[in-house]
Structure formats: C-alpha cells, structure tokens
PDB file of C-alpha atoms in Angstrom:
ATOM      1  CA  MET H  25       2.323   5.949 -28.409  1.00 86.00           C
ATOM      2  CA  PRO H  26       1.202   2.782 -27.678  1.00 91.00           C
ATOM      3  CA  LYS H  27      -1.346   2.914 -24.198  1.00 91.00           C
ATOM      4  CA  LEU H  28       1.239   1.481 -21.152  1.00 94.00           C
ATOM      5  CA  LYS H  29       0.669  -1.135 -18.932  1.00 96.00           C
ATOM      6  CA  THR H  30      -0.746  -1.065 -15.108  1.00 97.00           C
ATOM      7  CA  ASN H  31       1.654  -3.406 -13.530  1.00 97.00           C
ATOM      8  CA  ARG H  32      -1.460  -5.397 -11.679  1.00 97.00           C
ATOM      9  CA  GLY H  33       0.768  -6.726  -8.844  1.00 97.00           C
ATOM     10  CA  ALA H  34       1.135  -2.476  -7.853  1.00 97.00           C
ATOM     11  CA  ALA H  35      -2.619  -2.288  -8.757  1.00 97.00           C
ATOM     12  CA  LYS H  36      -3.973  -4.506  -6.264  1.00 97.00           C
ATOM     13  CA  ARG H  37      -1.569  -2.590  -3.543  1.00 97.00           C
ATOM     14  CA  PHE H  38      -1.936   1.045  -3.986  1.00 98.00           C
ATOM     15  CA  LYS H  39      -5.156   3.386  -3.946  1.00 97.00           C
ATOM     16  CA  LYS H  40      -5.064   6.820  -5.846  1.00 96.00           C
ATOM     17  CA  THR H  41      -5.981   9.410  -3.008  1.00 96.00           C
ATOM     18  CA  GLY H  42      -7.420  13.135  -3.383  1.00 95.00           C
ATOM     19  CA  SER H  43      -4.568  15.016  -3.553  1.00 94.00           C
ATOM     20  CA  GLY H  44      -2.036  12.884  -5.024  1.00 93.00           C
ATOM     21  CA  GLY H  45      -0.784  10.775  -3.248  1.00 96.00           C
ATOM     22  CA  TYR H  46      -0.832   6.833  -3.110  1.00 98.00           C
ATOM     23  CA  LYS H  47      -2.037   4.847  -0.022  1.00 98.00           C
ATOM     24  CA  HIS H  48      -1.587   1.027   0.979  1.00 98.00           C
ATOM     25  CA  ARG H  49      -2.204  -1.466   3.306  1.00 97.00           C
ATOM     26  CA  GLN H  50       0.210  -2.002   6.237  1.00 97.00           C
ATOM     27  CA  SER H  51       2.557  -4.948   6.406  1.00 96.00           C
ATOM     28  CA  HIS H  52       2.233  -7.648   9.622  1.00 96.00           C
ATOM     29  CA  ARG H  53      -1.363  -8.668   9.021  1.00 96.00           C
ATOM     30  CA  ASN H  54      -1.541 -11.955   7.979  1.00 95.00           C
ATOM     31  CA  HIS H  55       0.291 -14.782   9.462  1.00 96.00           C
ATOM     32  CA  ILE H  56       1.689 -15.438  13.147  1.00 96.00           C
ATOM     33  CA  LEU H  57      -0.890 -13.357  14.995  1.00 97.00           C
ATOM     34  CA  THR H  58      -1.241 -14.711  18.309  1.00 97.00           C
ATOM     35  CA  LYS H  59       2.172 -13.312  19.959  1.00 97.00           C
ATOM     36  CA  LYS H  60       1.609 -10.063  18.304  1.00 97.00           C
ATOM     37  CA  SER H  61      -0.314  -7.785  21.156  1.00 98.00           C
ATOM     38  CA  SER H  62      -3.503  -5.649  20.985  1.00 98.00           C
ATOM     39  CA  LYS H  63      -2.251  -2.439  20.820  1.00 98.00           C
ATOM     40  CA  ARG H  64      -0.284  -2.973  17.554  1.00 97.00           C
ATOM     41  CA  MET H  65      -2.944  -5.077  15.913  1.00 97.00           C
ATOM     42  CA  ARG H  66      -5.157  -1.803  16.185  1.00 98.00           C
ATOM     43  CA  GLN H  67      -2.180   0.853  15.381  1.00 97.00           C
ATOM     44  CA  LEU H  68      -2.114  -1.501  11.527  1.00 97.00           C
ATOM     45  CA  ARG H  69      -5.859  -1.865  11.663  1.00 97.00           C
ATOM     46  CA  HIS H  70      -5.596   2.002   9.421  1.00 96.00           C
ATOM     47  CA  MET H  71      -3.826   3.029   5.831  1.00 97.00           C
ATOM     48  CA  LYS H  72      -0.781   4.967   5.582  1.00 97.00           C
ATOM     49  CA  CYS H  73       0.296   7.090   2.519  1.00 97.00           C
ATOM     50  CA  VAL H  74       2.772   6.132   0.612  1.00 97.00           C
ATOM     51  CA  HIS H  75       6.286   8.336   1.280  1.00 97.00           C
ATOM     52  CA  ASP H  76       7.120  11.642  -1.116  1.00 96.00           C
ATOM     53  CA  SER H  77      10.253  10.235  -3.013  1.00 97.00           C
ATOM     54  CA  ASP H  78       8.318   6.293  -4.163  1.00 97.00           C
ATOM     55  CA  ILE H  79       5.175   8.063  -5.526  1.00 97.00           C
ATOM     56  CA  ALA H  80       6.876   8.545  -8.592  1.00 96.00           C
ATOM     57  CA  ALA H  81       7.713   4.801  -8.872  1.00 97.00           C
ATOM     58  CA  ILE H  82       4.224   4.303  -7.965  1.00 97.00           C
ATOM     59  CA  ASP H  83       3.353   6.848 -11.002  1.00 96.00           C
ATOM     60  CA  GLN H  84       5.656   5.032 -13.483  1.00 96.00           C
ATOM     61  CA  MET H  85       3.186   1.778 -12.195  1.00 97.00           C
ATOM     62  CA  LEU H  86       0.192   2.969 -12.805  1.00 96.00           C
ATOM     63  CA  PRO H  87      -0.185   5.175 -15.212  1.00 94.00           C
ATOM     64  CA  ASN H  88      -4.006   4.813 -15.781  1.00 88.00           C
ATOM     65  CA  GLY H  89      -5.095   5.222 -12.501  1.00 73.00           C
TER      66      GLY H  89
END
C-alpha cells in the first residue's frame, strides 16, 4: 500500500495533543481589529480544542501526524 499524503493546509492549522485530540487557533484575529473589544481579543488569544465529531476527518487529513 502506498504512503498517504498529508493535507498541507490541515497540517498548518492543527496540532496533535497528547491525548489524541487536536488544537487550533481561533478565527477573527486577522483584520478589522479596531472595532473588536480588548476582552474579545484577549479571549481569542488562546488555542481551542477541535470538537470530537471533527477528529475523524482531521485524522484522515493528517495520516502521519
């Protein structure tokens, strides 16, 4: 069986956690930042965990990761 290729877009967006899940950066932090409150920006700063229902799809995109 041939090696599976990694989806490079997914590889740049998701990092594997020790327990087998994935974490990702939150959206809405790129542009039009002036109207967003400090509280909102502070809460968007941290990484979030990928939902359980999406883990299977990411596993398929990242076979080696």
